[in-house]
CSV table of C-alpha atoms in Angstrom, one decimal:
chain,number,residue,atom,x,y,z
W,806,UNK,CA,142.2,106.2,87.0
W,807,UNK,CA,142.3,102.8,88.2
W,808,UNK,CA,140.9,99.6,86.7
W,809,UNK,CA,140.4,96.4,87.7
W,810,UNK,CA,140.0,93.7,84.2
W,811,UNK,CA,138.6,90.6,85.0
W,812,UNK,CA,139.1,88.0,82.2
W,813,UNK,CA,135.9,85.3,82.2
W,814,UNK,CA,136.1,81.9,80.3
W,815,UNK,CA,133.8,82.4,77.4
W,816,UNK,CA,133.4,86.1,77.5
W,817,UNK,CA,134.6,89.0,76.8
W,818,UNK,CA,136.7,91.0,79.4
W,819,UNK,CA,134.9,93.0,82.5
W,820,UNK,CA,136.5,96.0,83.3
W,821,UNK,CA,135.8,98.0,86.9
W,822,UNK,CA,136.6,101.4,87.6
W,823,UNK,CA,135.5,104.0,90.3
W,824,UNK,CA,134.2,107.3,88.8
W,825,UNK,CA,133.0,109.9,91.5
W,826,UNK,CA,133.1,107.5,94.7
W,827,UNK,CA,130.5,105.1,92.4
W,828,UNK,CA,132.3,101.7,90.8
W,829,UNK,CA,131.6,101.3,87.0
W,830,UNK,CA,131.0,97.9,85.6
W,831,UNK,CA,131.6,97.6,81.6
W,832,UNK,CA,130.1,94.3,81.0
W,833,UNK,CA,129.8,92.3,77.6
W,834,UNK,CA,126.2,93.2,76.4
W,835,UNK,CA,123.8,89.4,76.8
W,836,UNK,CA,121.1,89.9,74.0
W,837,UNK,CA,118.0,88.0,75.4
W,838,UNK,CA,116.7,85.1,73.2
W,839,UNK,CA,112.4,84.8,72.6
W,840,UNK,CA,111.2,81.3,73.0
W,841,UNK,CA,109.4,79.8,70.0
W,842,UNK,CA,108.9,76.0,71.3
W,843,UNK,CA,105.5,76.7,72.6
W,844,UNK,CA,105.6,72.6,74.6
W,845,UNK,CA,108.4,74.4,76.6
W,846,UNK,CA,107.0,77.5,77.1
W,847,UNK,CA,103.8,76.2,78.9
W,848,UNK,CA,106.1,74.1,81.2
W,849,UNK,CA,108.0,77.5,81.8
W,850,UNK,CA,104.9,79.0,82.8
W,851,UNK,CA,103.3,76.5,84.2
W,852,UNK,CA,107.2,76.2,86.6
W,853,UNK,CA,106.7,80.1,86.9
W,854,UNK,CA,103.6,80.0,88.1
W,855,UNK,CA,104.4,77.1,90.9
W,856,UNK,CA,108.4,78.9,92.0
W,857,UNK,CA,107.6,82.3,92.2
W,858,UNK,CA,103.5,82.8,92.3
W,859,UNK,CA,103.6,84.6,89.4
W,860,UNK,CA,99.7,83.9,87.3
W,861,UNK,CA,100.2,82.3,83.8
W,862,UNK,CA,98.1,85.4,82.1
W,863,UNK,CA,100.9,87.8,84.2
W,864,UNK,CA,103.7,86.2,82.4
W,865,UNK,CA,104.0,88.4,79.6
W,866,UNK,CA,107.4,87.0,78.0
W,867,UNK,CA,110.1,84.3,78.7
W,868,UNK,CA,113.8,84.6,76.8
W,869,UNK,CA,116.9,82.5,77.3
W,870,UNK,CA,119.9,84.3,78.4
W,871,UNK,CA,123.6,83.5,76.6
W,872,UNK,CA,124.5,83.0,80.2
W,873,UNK,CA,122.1,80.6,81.0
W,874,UNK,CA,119.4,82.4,83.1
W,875,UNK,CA,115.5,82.8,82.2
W,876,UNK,CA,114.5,85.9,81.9
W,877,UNK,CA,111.2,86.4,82.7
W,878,UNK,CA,108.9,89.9,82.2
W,879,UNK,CA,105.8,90.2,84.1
W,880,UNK,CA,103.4,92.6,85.2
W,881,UNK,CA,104.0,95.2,87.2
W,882,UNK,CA,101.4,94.1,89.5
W,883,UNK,CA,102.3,90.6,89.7
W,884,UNK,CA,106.2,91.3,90.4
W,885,UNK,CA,104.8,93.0,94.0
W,886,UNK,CA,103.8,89.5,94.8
W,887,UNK,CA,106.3,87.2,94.1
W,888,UNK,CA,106.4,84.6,96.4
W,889,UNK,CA,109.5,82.4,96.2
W,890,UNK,CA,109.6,78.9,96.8
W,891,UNK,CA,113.5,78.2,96.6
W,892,UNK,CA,113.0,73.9,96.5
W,893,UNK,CA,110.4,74.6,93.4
W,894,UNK,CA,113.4,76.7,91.6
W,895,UNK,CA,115.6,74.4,92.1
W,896,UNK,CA,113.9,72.0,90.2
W,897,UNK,CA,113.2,74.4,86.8
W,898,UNK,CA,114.5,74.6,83.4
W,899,UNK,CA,117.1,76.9,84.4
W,900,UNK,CA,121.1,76.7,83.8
W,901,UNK,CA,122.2,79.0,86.5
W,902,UNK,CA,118.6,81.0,87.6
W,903,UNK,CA,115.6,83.3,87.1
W,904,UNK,CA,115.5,86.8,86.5
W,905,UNK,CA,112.1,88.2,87.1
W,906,UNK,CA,111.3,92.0,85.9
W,907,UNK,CA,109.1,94.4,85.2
W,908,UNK,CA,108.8,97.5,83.5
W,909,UNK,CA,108.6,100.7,85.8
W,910,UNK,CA,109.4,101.4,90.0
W,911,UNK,CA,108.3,98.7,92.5
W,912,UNK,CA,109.6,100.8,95.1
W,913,UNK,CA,107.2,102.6,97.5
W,914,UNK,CA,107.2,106.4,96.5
W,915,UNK,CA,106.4,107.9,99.9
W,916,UNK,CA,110.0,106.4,100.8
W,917,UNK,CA,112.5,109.6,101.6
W,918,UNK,CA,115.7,109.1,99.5
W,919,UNK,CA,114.5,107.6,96.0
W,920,UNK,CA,116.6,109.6,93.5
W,921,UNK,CA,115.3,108.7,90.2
W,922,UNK,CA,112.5,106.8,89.1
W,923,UNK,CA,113.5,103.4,87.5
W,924,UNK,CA,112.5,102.2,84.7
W,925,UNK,CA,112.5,98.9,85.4
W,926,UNK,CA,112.8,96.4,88.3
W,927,UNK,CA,113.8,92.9,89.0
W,928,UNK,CA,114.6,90.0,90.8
W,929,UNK,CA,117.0,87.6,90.7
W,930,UNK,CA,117.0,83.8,92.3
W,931,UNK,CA,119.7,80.9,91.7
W,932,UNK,CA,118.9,78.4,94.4
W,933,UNK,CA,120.3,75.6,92.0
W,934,UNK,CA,124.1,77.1,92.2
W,935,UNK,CA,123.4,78.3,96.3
W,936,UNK,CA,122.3,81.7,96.1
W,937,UNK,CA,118.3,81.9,97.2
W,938,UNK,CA,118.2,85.2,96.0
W,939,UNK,CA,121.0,87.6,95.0
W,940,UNK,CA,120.4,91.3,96.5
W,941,UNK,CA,122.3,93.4,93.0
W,942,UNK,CA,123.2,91.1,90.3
W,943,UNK,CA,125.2,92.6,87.2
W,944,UNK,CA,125.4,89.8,85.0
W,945,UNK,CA,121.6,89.9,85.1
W,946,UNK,CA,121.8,93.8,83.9
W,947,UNK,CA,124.0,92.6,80.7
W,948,UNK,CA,120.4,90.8,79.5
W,949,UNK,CA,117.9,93.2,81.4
W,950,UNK,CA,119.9,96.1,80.1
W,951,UNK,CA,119.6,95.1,76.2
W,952,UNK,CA,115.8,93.7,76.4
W,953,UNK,CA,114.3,97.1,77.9
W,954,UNK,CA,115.9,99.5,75.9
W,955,UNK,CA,114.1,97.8,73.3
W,956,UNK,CA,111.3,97.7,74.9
W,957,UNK,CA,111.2,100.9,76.2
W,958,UNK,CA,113.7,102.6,73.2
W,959,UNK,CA,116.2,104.1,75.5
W,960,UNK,CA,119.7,103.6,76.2
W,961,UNK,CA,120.2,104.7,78.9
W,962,UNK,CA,118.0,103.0,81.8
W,963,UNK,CA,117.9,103.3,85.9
W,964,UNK,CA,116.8,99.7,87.0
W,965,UNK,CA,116.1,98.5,90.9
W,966,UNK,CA,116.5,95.4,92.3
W,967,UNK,CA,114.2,95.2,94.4
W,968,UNK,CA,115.9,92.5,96.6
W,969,UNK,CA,115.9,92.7,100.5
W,970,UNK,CA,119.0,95.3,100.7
W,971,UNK,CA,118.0,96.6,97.2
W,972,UNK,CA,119.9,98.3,94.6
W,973,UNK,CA,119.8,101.7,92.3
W,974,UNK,CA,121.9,101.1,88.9
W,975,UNK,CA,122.3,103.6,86.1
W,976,UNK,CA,122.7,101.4,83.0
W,977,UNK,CA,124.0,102.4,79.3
W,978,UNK,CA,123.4,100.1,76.3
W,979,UNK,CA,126.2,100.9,73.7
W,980,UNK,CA,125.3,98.2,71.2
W,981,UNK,CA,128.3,100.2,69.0
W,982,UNK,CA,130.3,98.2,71.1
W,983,UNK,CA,128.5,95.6,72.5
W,984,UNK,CA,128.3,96.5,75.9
W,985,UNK,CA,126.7,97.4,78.8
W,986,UNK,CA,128.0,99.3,81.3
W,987,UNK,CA,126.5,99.8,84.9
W,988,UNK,CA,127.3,102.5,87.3
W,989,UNK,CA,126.2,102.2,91.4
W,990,UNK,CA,127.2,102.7,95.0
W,991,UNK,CA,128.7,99.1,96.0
W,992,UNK,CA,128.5,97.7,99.7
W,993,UNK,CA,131.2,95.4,100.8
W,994,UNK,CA,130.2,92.0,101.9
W,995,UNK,CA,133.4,90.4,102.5
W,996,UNK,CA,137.1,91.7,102.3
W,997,UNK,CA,140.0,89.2,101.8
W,998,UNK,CA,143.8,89.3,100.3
W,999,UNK,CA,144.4,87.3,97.0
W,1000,UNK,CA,147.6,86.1,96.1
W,1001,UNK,CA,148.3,85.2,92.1
């Protein structure tokens, strides 16, 4: 079985493998921090509302991420009609960007093909760092993963993101071990040789 161990500054190792022609990401498990400072929250919000069209009384919380993302949980209702405005984003309270979720399937179910129902979905933007919005984002899943299983009070989790070219991921919290790992189909976007 091959692996691939990729060795990040301030984290723990990620390790890749392929199991049955899907790769499988073991990531270090990001455990989402609640926002007390209430002056900061309504300027969150009120950011929210402006970047993304999401309604203040949609936003139902807003964490910090160890890896310098917001994570932001709204309705399920409201995540159908997020309206980006990349120059607003850019502009936020954000490190690196915005994850925006939501608990249950965004997808349409008369679509042929949808395997297994997710239990949550998301969205992530980083305009700040170049990427408008980032089609499958596993880093996002190491703080997604963690804060629905609580919610929910499951470990193991099928999430969507529910970007243009979309994407299915099978998720596993194993808080034992303080990690995450995700298992998908992958597309290849670029191809390249690198020589160390």
């Amino acid at each position: 079985k091959k692996r691939i161990i990729f060795h990040i500054s301030n984290m723990s190792p990620l390790i890749a493998t392929m199991s049955q022609g899907k790769i499988v990401l073991d990531f270090p498990l990001q455990r989402p921090r609640h926002i007390d400072d209430l002056d900061r929250l309504k300027k969150l919000e009120d950011w929210i509302e402006a970047c993304a069209g999401v309604p203040k009384q949609d936003i139902l919380r807003i964490c910090d991420t160890e890896i310098k993302d917001l994570l932001v949980e709204i309705s399920i209702d409201a995540f159908r009609k997020i309206e980006p405005k990349f120059s607003v984003m850019k502009r936020g309270d954000v490190g690196r960007g915005i994850i925006i979720a939501c608990a249950g399937d965004v997808r349409n179910k008369s679509m042929a093909g949808i395997p297994n129902e997710a239990d949550f979905s998301s969205r992530f933007f980083a305009p700040g760092v170049g990427i408008d919005e980032d089609p499958v984002t596993g880093s996002a899943h190491c703080t997604l993963a963690p804060y629905f299983a609580e919610r929910l009070h499951k470990t193991s989790l099928v999430a969507w993101q529910d970007s243009r070219r979309g994407g299915s991921m099978f998720i596993d919290v194993q808080k034992e071990r303080n990690r995450v790992t995700i298992t998908a189909a992958a597309v290849i976007s670029s191809q390249g040789t690198l020589c160390i």
